[in-house]
PDB file of C-alpha atoms in Angstrom:
ATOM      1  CA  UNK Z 254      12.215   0.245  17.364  1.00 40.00           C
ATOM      2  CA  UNK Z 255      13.788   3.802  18.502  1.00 43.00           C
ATOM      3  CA  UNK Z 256      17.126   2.622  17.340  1.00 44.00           C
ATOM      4  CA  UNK Z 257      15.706   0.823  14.720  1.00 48.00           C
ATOM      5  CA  UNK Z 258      14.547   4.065  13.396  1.00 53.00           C
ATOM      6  CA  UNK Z 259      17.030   6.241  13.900  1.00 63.00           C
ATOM      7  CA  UNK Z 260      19.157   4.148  12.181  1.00 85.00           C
ATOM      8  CA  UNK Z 261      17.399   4.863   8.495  1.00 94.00           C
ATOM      9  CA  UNK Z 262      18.779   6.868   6.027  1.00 95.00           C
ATOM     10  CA  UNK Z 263      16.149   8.438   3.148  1.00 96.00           C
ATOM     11  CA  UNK Z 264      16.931   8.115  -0.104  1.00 97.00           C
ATOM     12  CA  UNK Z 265      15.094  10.230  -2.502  1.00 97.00           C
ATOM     13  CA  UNK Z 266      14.251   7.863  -5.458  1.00 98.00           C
ATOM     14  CA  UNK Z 267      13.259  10.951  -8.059  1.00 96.00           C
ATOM     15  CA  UNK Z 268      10.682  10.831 -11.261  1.00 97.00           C
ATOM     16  CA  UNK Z 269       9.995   9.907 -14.237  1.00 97.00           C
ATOM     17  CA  UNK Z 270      10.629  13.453 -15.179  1.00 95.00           C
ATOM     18  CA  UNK Z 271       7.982  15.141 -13.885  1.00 94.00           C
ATOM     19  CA  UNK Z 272       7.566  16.595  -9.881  1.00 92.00           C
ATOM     20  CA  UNK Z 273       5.465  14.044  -8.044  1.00 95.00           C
ATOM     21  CA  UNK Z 274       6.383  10.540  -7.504  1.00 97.00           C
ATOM     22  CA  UNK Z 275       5.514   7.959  -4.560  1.00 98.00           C
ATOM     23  CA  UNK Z 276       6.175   4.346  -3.591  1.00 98.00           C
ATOM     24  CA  UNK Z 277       3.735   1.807  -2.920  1.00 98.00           C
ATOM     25  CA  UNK Z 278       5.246  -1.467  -2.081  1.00 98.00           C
ATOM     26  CA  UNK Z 279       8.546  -2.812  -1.929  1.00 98.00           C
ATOM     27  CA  UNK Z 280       9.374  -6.659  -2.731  1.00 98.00           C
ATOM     28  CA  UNK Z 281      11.708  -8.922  -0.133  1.00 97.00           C
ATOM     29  CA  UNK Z 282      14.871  -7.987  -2.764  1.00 97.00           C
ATOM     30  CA  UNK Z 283      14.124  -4.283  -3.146  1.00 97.00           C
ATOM     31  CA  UNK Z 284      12.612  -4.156  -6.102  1.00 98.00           C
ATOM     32  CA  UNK Z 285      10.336  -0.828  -5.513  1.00 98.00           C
ATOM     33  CA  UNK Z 286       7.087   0.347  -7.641  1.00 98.00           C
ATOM     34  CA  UNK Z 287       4.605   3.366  -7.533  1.00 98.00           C
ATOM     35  CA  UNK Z 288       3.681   6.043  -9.761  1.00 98.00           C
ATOM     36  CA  UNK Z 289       5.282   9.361 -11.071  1.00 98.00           C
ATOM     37  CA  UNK Z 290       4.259  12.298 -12.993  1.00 97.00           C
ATOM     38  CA  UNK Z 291       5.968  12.169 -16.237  1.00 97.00           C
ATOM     39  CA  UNK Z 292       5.222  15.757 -16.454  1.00 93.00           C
ATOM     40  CA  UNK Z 293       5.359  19.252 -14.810  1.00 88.00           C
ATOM     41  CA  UNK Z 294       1.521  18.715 -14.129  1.00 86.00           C
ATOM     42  CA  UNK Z 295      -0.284  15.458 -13.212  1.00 86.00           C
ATOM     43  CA  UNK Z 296      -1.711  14.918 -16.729  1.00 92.00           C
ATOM     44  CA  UNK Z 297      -0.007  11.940 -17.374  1.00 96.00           C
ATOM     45  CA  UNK Z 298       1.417   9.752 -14.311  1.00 98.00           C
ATOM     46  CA  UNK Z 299       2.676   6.353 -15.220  1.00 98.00           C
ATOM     47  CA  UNK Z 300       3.957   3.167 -12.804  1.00 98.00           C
ATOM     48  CA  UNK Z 301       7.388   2.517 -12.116  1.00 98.00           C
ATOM     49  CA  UNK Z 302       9.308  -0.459 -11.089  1.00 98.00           C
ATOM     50  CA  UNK Z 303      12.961   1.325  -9.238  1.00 98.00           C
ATOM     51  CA  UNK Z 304      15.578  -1.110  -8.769  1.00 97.00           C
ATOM     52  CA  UNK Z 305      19.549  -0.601  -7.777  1.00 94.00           C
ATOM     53  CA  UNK Z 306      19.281   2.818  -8.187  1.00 96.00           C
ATOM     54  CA  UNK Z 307      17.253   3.233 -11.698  1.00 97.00           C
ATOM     55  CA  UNK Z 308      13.425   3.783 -12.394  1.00 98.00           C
ATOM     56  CA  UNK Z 309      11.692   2.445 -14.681  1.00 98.00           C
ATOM     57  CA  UNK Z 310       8.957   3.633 -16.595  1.00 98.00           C
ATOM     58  CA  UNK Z 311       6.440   0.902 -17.150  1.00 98.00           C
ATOM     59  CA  UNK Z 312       4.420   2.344 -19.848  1.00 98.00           C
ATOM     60  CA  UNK Z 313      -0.002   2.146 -19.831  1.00 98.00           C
ATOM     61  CA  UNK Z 314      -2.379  -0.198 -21.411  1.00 98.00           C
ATOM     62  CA  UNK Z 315      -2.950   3.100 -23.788  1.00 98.00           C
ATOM     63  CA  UNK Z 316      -4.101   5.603 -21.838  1.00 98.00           C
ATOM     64  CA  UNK Z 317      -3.059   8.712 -20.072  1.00 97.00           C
ATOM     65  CA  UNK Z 318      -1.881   7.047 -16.684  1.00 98.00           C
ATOM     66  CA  UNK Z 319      -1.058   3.606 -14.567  1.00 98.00           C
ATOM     67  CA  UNK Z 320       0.150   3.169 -10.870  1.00 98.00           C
ATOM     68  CA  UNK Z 321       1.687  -0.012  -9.593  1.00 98.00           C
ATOM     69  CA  UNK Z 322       0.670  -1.074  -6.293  1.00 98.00           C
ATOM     70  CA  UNK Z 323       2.678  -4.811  -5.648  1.00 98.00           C
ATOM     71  CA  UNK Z 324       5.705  -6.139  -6.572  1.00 98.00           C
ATOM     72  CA  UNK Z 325       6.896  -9.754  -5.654  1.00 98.00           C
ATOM     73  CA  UNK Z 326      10.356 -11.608  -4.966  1.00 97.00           C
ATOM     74  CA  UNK Z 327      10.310 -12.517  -8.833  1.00 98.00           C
ATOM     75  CA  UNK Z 328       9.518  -8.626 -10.188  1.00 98.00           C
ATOM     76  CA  UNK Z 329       6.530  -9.216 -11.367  1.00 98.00           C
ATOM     77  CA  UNK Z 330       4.322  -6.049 -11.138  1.00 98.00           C
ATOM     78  CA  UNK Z 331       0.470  -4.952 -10.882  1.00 98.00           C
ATOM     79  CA  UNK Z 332      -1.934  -2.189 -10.646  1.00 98.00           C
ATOM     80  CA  UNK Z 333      -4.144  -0.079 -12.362  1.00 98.00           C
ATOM     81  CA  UNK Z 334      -4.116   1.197 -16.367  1.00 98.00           C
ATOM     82  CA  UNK Z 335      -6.015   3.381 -18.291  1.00 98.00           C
ATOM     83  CA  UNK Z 336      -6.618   1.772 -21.856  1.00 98.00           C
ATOM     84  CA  UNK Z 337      -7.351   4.060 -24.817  1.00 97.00           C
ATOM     85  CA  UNK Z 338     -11.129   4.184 -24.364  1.00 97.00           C
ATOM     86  CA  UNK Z 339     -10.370   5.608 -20.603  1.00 97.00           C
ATOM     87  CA  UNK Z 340     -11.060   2.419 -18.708  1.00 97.00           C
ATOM     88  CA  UNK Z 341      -9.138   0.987 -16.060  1.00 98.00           C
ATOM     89  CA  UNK Z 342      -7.570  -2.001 -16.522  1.00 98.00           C
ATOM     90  CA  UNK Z 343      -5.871  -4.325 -13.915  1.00 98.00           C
ATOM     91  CA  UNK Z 344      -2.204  -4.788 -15.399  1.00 98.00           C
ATOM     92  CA  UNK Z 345       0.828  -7.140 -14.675  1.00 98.00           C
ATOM     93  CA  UNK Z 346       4.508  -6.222 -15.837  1.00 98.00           C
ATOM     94  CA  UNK Z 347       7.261  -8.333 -15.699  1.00 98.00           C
ATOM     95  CA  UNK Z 348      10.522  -8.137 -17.936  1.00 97.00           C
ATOM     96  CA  UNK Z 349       9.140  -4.992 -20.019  1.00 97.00           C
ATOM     97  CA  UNK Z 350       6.430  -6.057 -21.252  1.00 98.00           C
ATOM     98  CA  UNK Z 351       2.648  -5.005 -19.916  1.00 98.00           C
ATOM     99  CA  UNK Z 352      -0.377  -7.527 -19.988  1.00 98.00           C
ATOM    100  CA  UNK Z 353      -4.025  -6.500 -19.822  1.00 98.00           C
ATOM    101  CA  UNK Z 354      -5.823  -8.908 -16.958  1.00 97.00           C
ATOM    102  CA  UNK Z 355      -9.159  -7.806 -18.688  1.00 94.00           C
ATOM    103  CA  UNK Z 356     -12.537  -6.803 -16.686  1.00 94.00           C
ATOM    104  CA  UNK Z 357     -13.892 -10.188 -15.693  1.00 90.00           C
ATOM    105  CA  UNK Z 358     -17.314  -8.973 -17.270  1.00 88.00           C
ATOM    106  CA  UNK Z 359     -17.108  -5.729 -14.337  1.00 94.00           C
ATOM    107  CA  UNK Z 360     -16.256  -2.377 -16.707  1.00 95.00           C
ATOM    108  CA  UNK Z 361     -13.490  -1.790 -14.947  1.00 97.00           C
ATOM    109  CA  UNK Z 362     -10.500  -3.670 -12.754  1.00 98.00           C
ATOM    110  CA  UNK Z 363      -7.679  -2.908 -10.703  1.00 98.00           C
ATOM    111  CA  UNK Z 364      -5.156  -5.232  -9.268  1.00 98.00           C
ATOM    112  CA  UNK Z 365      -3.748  -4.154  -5.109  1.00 98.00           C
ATOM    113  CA  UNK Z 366      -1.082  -6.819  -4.494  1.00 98.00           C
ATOM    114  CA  UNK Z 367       0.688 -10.096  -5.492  1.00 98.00           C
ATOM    115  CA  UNK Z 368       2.118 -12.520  -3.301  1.00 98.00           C
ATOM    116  CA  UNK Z 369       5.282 -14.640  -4.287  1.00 97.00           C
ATOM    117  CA  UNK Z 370       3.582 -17.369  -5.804  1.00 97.00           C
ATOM    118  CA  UNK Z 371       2.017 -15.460  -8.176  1.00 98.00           C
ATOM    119  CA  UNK Z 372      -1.184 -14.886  -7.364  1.00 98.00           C
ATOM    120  CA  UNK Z 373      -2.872 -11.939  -7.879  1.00 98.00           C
ATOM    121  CA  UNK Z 374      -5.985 -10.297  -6.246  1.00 98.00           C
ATOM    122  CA  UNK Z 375      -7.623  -6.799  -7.014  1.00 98.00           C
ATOM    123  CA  UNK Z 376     -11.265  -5.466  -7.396  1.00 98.00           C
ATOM    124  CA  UNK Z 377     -13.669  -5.873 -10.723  1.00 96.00           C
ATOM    125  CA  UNK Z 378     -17.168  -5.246  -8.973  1.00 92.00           C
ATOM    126  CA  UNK Z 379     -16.257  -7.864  -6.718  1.00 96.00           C
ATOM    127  CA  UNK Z 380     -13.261  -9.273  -5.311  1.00 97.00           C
ATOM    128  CA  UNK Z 381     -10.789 -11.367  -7.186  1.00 97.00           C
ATOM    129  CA  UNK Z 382      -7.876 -13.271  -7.157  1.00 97.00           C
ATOM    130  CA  UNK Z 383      -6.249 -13.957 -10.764  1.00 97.00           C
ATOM    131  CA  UNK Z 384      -3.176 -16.729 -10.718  1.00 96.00           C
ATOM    132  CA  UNK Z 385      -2.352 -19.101 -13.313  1.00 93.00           C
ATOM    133  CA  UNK Z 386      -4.756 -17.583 -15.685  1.00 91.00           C
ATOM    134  CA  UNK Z 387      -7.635 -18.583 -13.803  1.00 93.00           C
ATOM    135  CA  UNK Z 388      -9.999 -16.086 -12.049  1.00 93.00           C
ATOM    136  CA  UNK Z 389     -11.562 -16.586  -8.292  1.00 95.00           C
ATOM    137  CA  UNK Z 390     -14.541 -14.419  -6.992  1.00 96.00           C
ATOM    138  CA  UNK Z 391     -13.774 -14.409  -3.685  1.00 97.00           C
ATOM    139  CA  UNK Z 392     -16.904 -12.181  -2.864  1.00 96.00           C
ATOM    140  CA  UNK Z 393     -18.112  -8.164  -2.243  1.00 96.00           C
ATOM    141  CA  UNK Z 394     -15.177  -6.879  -0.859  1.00 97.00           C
ATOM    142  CA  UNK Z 395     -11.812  -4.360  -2.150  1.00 98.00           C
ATOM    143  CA  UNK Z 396      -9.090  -6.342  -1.307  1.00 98.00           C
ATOM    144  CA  UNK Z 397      -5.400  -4.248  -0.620  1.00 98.00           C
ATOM    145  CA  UNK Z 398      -2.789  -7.298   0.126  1.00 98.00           C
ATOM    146  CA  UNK Z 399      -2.434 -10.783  -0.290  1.00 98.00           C
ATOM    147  CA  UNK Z 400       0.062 -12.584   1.880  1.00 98.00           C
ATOM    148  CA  UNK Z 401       1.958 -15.938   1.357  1.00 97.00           C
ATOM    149  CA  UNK Z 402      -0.760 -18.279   2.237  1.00 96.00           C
ATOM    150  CA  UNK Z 403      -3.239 -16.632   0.359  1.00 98.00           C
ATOM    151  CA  UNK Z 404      -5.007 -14.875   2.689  1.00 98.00           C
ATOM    152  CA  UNK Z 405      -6.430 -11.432   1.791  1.00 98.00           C
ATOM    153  CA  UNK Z 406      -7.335  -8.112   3.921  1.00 98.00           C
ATOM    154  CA  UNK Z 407      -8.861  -5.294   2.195  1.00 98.00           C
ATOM    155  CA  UNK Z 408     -12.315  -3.413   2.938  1.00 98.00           C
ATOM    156  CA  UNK Z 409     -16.212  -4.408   3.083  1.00 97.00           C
ATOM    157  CA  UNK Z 410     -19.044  -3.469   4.477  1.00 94.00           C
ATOM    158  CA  UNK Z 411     -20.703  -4.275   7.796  1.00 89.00           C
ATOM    159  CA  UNK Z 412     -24.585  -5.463   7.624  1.00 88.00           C
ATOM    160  CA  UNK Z 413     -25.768  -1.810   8.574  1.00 89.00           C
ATOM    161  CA  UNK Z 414     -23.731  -0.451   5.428  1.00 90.00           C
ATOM    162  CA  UNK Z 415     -20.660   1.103   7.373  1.00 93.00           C
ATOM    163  CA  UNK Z 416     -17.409   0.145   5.768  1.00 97.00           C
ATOM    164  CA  UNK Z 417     -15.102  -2.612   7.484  1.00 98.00           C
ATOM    165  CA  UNK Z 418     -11.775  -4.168   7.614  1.00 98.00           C
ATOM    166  CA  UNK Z 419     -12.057  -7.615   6.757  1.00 98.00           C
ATOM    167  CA  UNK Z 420      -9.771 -10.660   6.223  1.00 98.00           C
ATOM    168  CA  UNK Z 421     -10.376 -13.379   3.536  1.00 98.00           C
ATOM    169  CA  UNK Z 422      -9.392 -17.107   4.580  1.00 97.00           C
ATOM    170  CA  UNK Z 423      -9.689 -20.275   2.285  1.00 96.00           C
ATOM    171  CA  UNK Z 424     -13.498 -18.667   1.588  1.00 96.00           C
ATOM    172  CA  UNK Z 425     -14.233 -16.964   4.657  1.00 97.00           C
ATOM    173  CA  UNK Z 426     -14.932 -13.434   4.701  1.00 97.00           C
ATOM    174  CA  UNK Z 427     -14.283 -12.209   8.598  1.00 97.00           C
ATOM    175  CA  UNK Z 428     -15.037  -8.753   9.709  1.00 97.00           C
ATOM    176  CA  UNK Z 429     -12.452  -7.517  11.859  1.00 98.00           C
ATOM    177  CA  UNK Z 430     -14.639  -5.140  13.650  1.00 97.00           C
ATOM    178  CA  UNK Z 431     -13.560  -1.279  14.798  1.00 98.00           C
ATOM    179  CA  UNK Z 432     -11.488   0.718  17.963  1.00 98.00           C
ATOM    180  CA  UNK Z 433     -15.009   1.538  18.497  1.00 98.00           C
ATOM    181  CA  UNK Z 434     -16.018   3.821  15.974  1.00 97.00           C
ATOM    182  CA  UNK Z 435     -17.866   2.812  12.487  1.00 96.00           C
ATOM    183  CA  UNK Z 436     -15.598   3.008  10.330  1.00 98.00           C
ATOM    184  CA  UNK Z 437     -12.295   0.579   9.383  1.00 98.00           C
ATOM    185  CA  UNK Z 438     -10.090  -0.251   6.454  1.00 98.00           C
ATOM    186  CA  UNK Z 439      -7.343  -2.985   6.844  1.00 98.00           C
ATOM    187  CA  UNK Z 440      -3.622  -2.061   4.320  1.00 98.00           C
ATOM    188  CA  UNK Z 441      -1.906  -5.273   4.857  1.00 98.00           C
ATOM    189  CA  UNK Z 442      -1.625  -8.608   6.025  1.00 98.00           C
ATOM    190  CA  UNK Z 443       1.730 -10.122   6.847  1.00 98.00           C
ATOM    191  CA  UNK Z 444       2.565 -14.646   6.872  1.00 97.00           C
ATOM    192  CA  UNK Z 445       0.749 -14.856  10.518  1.00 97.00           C
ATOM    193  CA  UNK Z 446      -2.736 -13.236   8.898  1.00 98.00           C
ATOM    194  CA  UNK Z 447      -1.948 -10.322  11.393  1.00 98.00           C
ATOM    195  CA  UNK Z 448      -3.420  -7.084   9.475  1.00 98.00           C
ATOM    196  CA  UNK Z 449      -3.285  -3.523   9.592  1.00 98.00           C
ATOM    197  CA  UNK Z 450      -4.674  -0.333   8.447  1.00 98.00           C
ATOM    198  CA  UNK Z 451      -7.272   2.455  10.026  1.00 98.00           C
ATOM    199  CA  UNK Z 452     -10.187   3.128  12.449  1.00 98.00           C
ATOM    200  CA  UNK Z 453     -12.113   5.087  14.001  1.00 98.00           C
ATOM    201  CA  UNK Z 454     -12.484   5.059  18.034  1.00 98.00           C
ATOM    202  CA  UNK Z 455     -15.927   5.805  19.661  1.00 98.00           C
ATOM    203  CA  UNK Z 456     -14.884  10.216  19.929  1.00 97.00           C
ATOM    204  CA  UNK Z 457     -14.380   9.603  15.562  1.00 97.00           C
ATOM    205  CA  UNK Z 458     -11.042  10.041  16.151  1.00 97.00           C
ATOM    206  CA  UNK Z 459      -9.087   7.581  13.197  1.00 98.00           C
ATOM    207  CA  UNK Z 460      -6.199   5.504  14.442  1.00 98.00           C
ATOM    208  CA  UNK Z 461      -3.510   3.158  13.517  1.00 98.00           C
ATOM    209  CA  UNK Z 462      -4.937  -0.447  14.452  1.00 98.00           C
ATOM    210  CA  UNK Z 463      -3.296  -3.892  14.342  1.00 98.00           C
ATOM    211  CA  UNK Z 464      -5.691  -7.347  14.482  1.00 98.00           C
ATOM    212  CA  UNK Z 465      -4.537 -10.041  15.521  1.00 97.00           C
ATOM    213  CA  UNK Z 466      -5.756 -13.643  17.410  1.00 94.00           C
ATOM    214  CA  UNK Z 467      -9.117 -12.029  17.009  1.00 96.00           C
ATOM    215  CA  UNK Z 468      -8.945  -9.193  18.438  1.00 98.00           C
ATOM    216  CA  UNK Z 469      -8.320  -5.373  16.874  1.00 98.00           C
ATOM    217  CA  UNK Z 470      -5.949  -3.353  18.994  1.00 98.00           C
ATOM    218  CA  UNK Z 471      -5.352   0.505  18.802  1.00 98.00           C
ATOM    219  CA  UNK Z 472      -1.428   1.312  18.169  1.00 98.00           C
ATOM    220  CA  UNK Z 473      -1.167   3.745  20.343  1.00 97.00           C
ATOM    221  CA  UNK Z 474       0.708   6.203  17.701  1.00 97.00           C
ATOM    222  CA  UNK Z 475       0.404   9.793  19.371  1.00 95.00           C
ATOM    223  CA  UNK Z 476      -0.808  12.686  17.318  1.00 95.00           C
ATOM    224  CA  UNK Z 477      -3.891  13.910  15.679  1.00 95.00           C
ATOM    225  CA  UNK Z 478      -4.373  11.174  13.911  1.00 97.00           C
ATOM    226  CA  UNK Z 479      -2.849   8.099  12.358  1.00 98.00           C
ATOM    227  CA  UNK Z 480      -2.858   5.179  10.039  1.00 98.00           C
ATOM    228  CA  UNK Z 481      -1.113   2.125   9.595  1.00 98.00           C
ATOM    229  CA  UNK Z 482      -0.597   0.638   5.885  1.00 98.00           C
ATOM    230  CA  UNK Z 483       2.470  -1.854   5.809  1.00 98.00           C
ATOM    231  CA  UNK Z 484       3.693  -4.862   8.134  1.00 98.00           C
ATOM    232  CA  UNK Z 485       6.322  -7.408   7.564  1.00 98.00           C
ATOM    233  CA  UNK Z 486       6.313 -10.905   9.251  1.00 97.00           C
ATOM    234  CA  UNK Z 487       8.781  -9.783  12.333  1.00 96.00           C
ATOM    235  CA  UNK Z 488       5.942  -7.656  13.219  1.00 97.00           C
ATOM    236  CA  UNK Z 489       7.351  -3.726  12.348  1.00 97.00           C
ATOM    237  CA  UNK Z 490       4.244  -1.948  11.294  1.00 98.00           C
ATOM    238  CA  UNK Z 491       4.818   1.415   9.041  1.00 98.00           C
ATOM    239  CA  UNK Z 492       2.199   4.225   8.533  1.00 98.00           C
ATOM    240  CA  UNK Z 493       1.563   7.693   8.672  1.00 98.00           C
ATOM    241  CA  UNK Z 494       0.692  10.422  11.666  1.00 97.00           C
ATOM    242  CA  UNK Z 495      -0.842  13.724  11.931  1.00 95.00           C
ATOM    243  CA  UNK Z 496       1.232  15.783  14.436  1.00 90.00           C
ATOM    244  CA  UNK Z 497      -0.161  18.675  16.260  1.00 86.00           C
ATOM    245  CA  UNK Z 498       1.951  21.662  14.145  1.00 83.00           C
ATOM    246  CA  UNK Z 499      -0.755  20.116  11.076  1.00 78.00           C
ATOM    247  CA  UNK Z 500       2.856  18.160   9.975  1.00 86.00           C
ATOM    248  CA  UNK Z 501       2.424  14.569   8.545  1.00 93.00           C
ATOM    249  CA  UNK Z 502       5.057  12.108   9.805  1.00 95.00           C
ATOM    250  CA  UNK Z 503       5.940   8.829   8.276  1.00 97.00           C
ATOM    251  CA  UNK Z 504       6.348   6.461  10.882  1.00 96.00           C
ATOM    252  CA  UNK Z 505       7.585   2.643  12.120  1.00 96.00           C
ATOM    253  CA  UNK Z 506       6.407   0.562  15.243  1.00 96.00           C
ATOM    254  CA  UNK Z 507       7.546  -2.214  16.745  1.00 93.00           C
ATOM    255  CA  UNK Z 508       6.596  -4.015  20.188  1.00 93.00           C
ATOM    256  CA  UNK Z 509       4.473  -0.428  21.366  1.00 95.00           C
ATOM    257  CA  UNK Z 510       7.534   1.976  20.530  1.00 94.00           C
ATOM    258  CA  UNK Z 511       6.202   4.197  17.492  1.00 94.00           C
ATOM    259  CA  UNK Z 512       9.358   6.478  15.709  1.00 93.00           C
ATOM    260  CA  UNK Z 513       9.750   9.175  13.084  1.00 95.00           C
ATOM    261  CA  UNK Z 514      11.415   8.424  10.016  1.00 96.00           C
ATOM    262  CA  UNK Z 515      13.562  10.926   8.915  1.00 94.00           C
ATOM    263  CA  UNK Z 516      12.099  13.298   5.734  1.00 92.00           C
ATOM    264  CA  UNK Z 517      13.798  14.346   3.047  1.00 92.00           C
ATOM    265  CA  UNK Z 518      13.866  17.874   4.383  1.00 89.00           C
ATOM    266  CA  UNK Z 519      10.440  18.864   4.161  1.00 87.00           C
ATOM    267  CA  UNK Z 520       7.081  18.535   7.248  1.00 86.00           C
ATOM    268  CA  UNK Z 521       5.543  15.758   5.340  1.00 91.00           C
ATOM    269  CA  UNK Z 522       6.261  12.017   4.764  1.00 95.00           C
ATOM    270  CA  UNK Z 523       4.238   8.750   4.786  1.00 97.00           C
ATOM    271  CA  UNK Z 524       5.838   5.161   4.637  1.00 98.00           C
ATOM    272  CA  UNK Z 525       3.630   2.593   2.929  1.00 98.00           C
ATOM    273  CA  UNK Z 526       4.862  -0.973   3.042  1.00 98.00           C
ATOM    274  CA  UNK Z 527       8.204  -2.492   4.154  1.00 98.00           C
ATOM    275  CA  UNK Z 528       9.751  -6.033   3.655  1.00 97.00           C
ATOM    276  CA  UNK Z 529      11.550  -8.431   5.737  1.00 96.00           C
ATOM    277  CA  UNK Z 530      14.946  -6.573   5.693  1.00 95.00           C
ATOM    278  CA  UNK Z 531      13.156  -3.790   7.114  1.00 95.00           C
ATOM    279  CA  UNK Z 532      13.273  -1.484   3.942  1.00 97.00           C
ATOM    280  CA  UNK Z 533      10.687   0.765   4.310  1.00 98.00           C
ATOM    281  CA  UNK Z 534       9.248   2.942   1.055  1.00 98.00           C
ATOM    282  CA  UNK Z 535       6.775   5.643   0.874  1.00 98.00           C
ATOM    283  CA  UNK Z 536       6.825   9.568  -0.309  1.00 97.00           C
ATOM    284  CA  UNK Z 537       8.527  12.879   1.506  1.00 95.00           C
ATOM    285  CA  UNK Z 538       8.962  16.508   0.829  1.00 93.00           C
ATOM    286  CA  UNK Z 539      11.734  18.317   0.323  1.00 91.00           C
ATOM    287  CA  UNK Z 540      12.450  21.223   2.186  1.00 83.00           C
ATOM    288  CA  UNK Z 541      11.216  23.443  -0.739  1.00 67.00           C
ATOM    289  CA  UNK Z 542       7.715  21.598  -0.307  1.00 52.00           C
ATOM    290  CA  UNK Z 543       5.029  23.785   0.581  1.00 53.00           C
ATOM    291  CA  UNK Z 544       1.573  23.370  -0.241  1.00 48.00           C
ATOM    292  CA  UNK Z 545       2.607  23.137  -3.941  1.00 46.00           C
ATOM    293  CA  UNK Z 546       4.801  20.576  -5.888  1.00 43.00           C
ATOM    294  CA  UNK Z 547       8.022  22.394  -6.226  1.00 53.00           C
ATOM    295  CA  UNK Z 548       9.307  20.338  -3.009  1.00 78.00           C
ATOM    296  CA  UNK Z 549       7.672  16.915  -4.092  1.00 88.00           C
ATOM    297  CA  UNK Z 550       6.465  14.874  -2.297  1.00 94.00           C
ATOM    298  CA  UNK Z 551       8.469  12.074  -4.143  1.00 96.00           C
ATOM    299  CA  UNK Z 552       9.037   8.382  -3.643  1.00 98.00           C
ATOM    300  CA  UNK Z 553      10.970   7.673  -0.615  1.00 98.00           C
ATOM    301  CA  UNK Z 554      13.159   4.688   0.309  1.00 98.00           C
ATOM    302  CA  UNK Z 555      14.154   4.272   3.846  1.00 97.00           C
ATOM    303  CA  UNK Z 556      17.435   2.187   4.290  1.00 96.00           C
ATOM    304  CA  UNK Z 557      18.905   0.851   7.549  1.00 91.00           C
ATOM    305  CA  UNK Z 558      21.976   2.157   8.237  1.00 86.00           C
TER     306      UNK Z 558
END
C-alpha cells in the first residue's frame, strides 16, 4: 500500500467556474461526478459528470443547486436536485439529459449510488431502490452504496435510538454493530458485501472501521481521528484522517498499511471512493487554502503513476 501510494499523482480537476468543487464517486472507466460552485459564493452549486479531462455541468431539476453522488460503468448519473418549488428531488443523468425520479409519496428524495446494472437506491422517508422504473421499499434506513449484487450499506438506527451501520441483503436489514462506542455509519460496500465507513470506540473517539465475515474491525489509521468512505473489490479502502497539527489527510489502506495521498499543495484533502484500477477521487487544497476558499478545496483525482 506504501508504494501503492506514493505512486499517485493529484490531478486538480477545477470548477464549474466558481471556487469550490469536490468528487464523490468515480465509475470502473473514470467517469468522475460531484458538485461545484458555479459561482464566487456557494449560491448556486450544480453536479458534474468529469470525464478525459472535461467537466460537465449537469444542470438542476429547476432549482438553485444538485450534487451527484454515483456514477456507473455505463455513465449514468444520480443524486440530489432542487426543483423550482425548493424541493429535493432524486435525479438520474445520462447523455445530457436530467430525469426527475419523483418523491415516492415522501416530500422529498435523494438518490446515494447506482450499481452497474442499473439499479438505483437513495432515501424518500424510507429506503429505496428504483431500477427499471419500478420502486422497492427496502425499509427505515439511509442507504450510501449499492454494490453489484444488490446489496446495500448505509445508516439506521439501533433499538435504543443510536444511529448504526447497517447492511441490506435480499430483505434483511443487519446491524453491523460499533468499535465500541454508540455511534456508526457504513460509506460503502464493495462485490464481497465487505463495508466501510465510521465509529466510535468506547473513549468516543471516531475511527475508520471495516466489517467483514461478521465482525467490525477498527483500521487502525493513526491520528486524531478518522473515517473510511470508499472500497473497491481488491480490498484498498480510502478515507480521511485528522492529524495532530489539526491537518486533514486523505488517505488509502490496504492489508493494515494506511498512506497519505499527496495534496494539491495545501494541509487538507479527503479521498471518497475509488474503483478497481485504483483511481481514487475526492477534494484538496491548494497551497493558497486557508480557512477561506481562495485555495479550494476542489475535486481531486488521484492517478497511479
Amino acid at each position: 500500500a506504501a508504494a501503492a501510494a506514493s505512486g499517485y499523482t493529484a490531478v486538480n480537476l477545477g470548477t464549474l467556474g466558481g471556487t469550490v468543487s469536490v468528487a464523490y464517486d468515480i465509475s470502473p472507466v473514470g467517469h468522475v461526478v460531484g458538485e461545484s460552485w458555479t459561482g464566487p459564493t456557494g449560491d448556486n452549486i450544480h453536479a458534474f459528470l468529469w470525464r478525459n479531462g472535461v467537466m460537465t455541468d449537469l444542470g438542476t431539476l429547476g432549482g438553485c443547486c444538485s450534487s451527484a453522488h454515483g456514477v456507473n460503468r455505463a455513465g449514468k448519473v444520480v443524486g440530489v436536485s432542487t426543483t423550482a418549488s425548493g424541493a429535493e428531488h432524486a435525479f438520474a443523468w445520462k447523455d445530457g439529459v436530467i430525469t426527475d425520479l419523483g418523491t415516492f409519496g415522501a416530500s422529498t428524495s435523494r438518490a446515494s449510488d447506482i450499481n452497474a446494472a442499473g439499479q438505483i437506491v437513495g432515501r424518500s422517508g424510507r429506503a429505496f431502490r428504483y431500477y427499471r422504473e419500478q420502486f422497492t421499499d427496502l425499509g427505515v434506513f439511509s442507504p450510501a452504496a449499492i454494490n453489484a449484487t444488490g446489496q446495500v450499506a448505509g445508516e439506521g438506527s439501533s433499538p435504543r435510538g443510536y444511529q448504526r451501520a447497517v447492511r441490506w441483503s435480499n430483505g434483511v436489514l443487519t446491524n453491523l454493530g460499533t468499535l465500541g462506542g454508540n455511534f456508526s455509519s457504513a460509506s460503502d460496500i464493495n462485490a464481497d458485501g465487505e463495508v466501510v465507513g465510521i465509529s466510535t470506540l468506547a473513549n468516543g473517539k471516531y475511527r475508520a472501521f471495516i466489517w467483514k465475515n461478521g465482525t467490525m474491525k477498527n483500521l487502525g489509521v493513526p491520528g486524531v481521528l478518522s473515517s473510511a468512505s470508499g472500497i473497491n473489490d481488491a480490498g484498498f479502502i480510502v478515507g480521511q484522517r485528522q492529524t495532530v497539527d489539526n491537518g486533514f489527510r486523505a488517505y488509502v489502506w490496504c492489508d493494515g498499511v494506511s498512506t497519505d495521498l499527496p495534496s494539491l499543495g495545501g494541509k487538507y484533502s479527503s479521498a471518497n471512493g475509488i474503483n478497481a484500477a485504483g483511481q481514487i477521487v475526492g477534494q484538496s487544497r491548494t497551497a493558497a487554502g486557508g480557512l477561506d476558499a481562495t485555495g479550494g478545496p476542489f475535486a481531486t483525482l488521484w492517478v497511479p503513476k
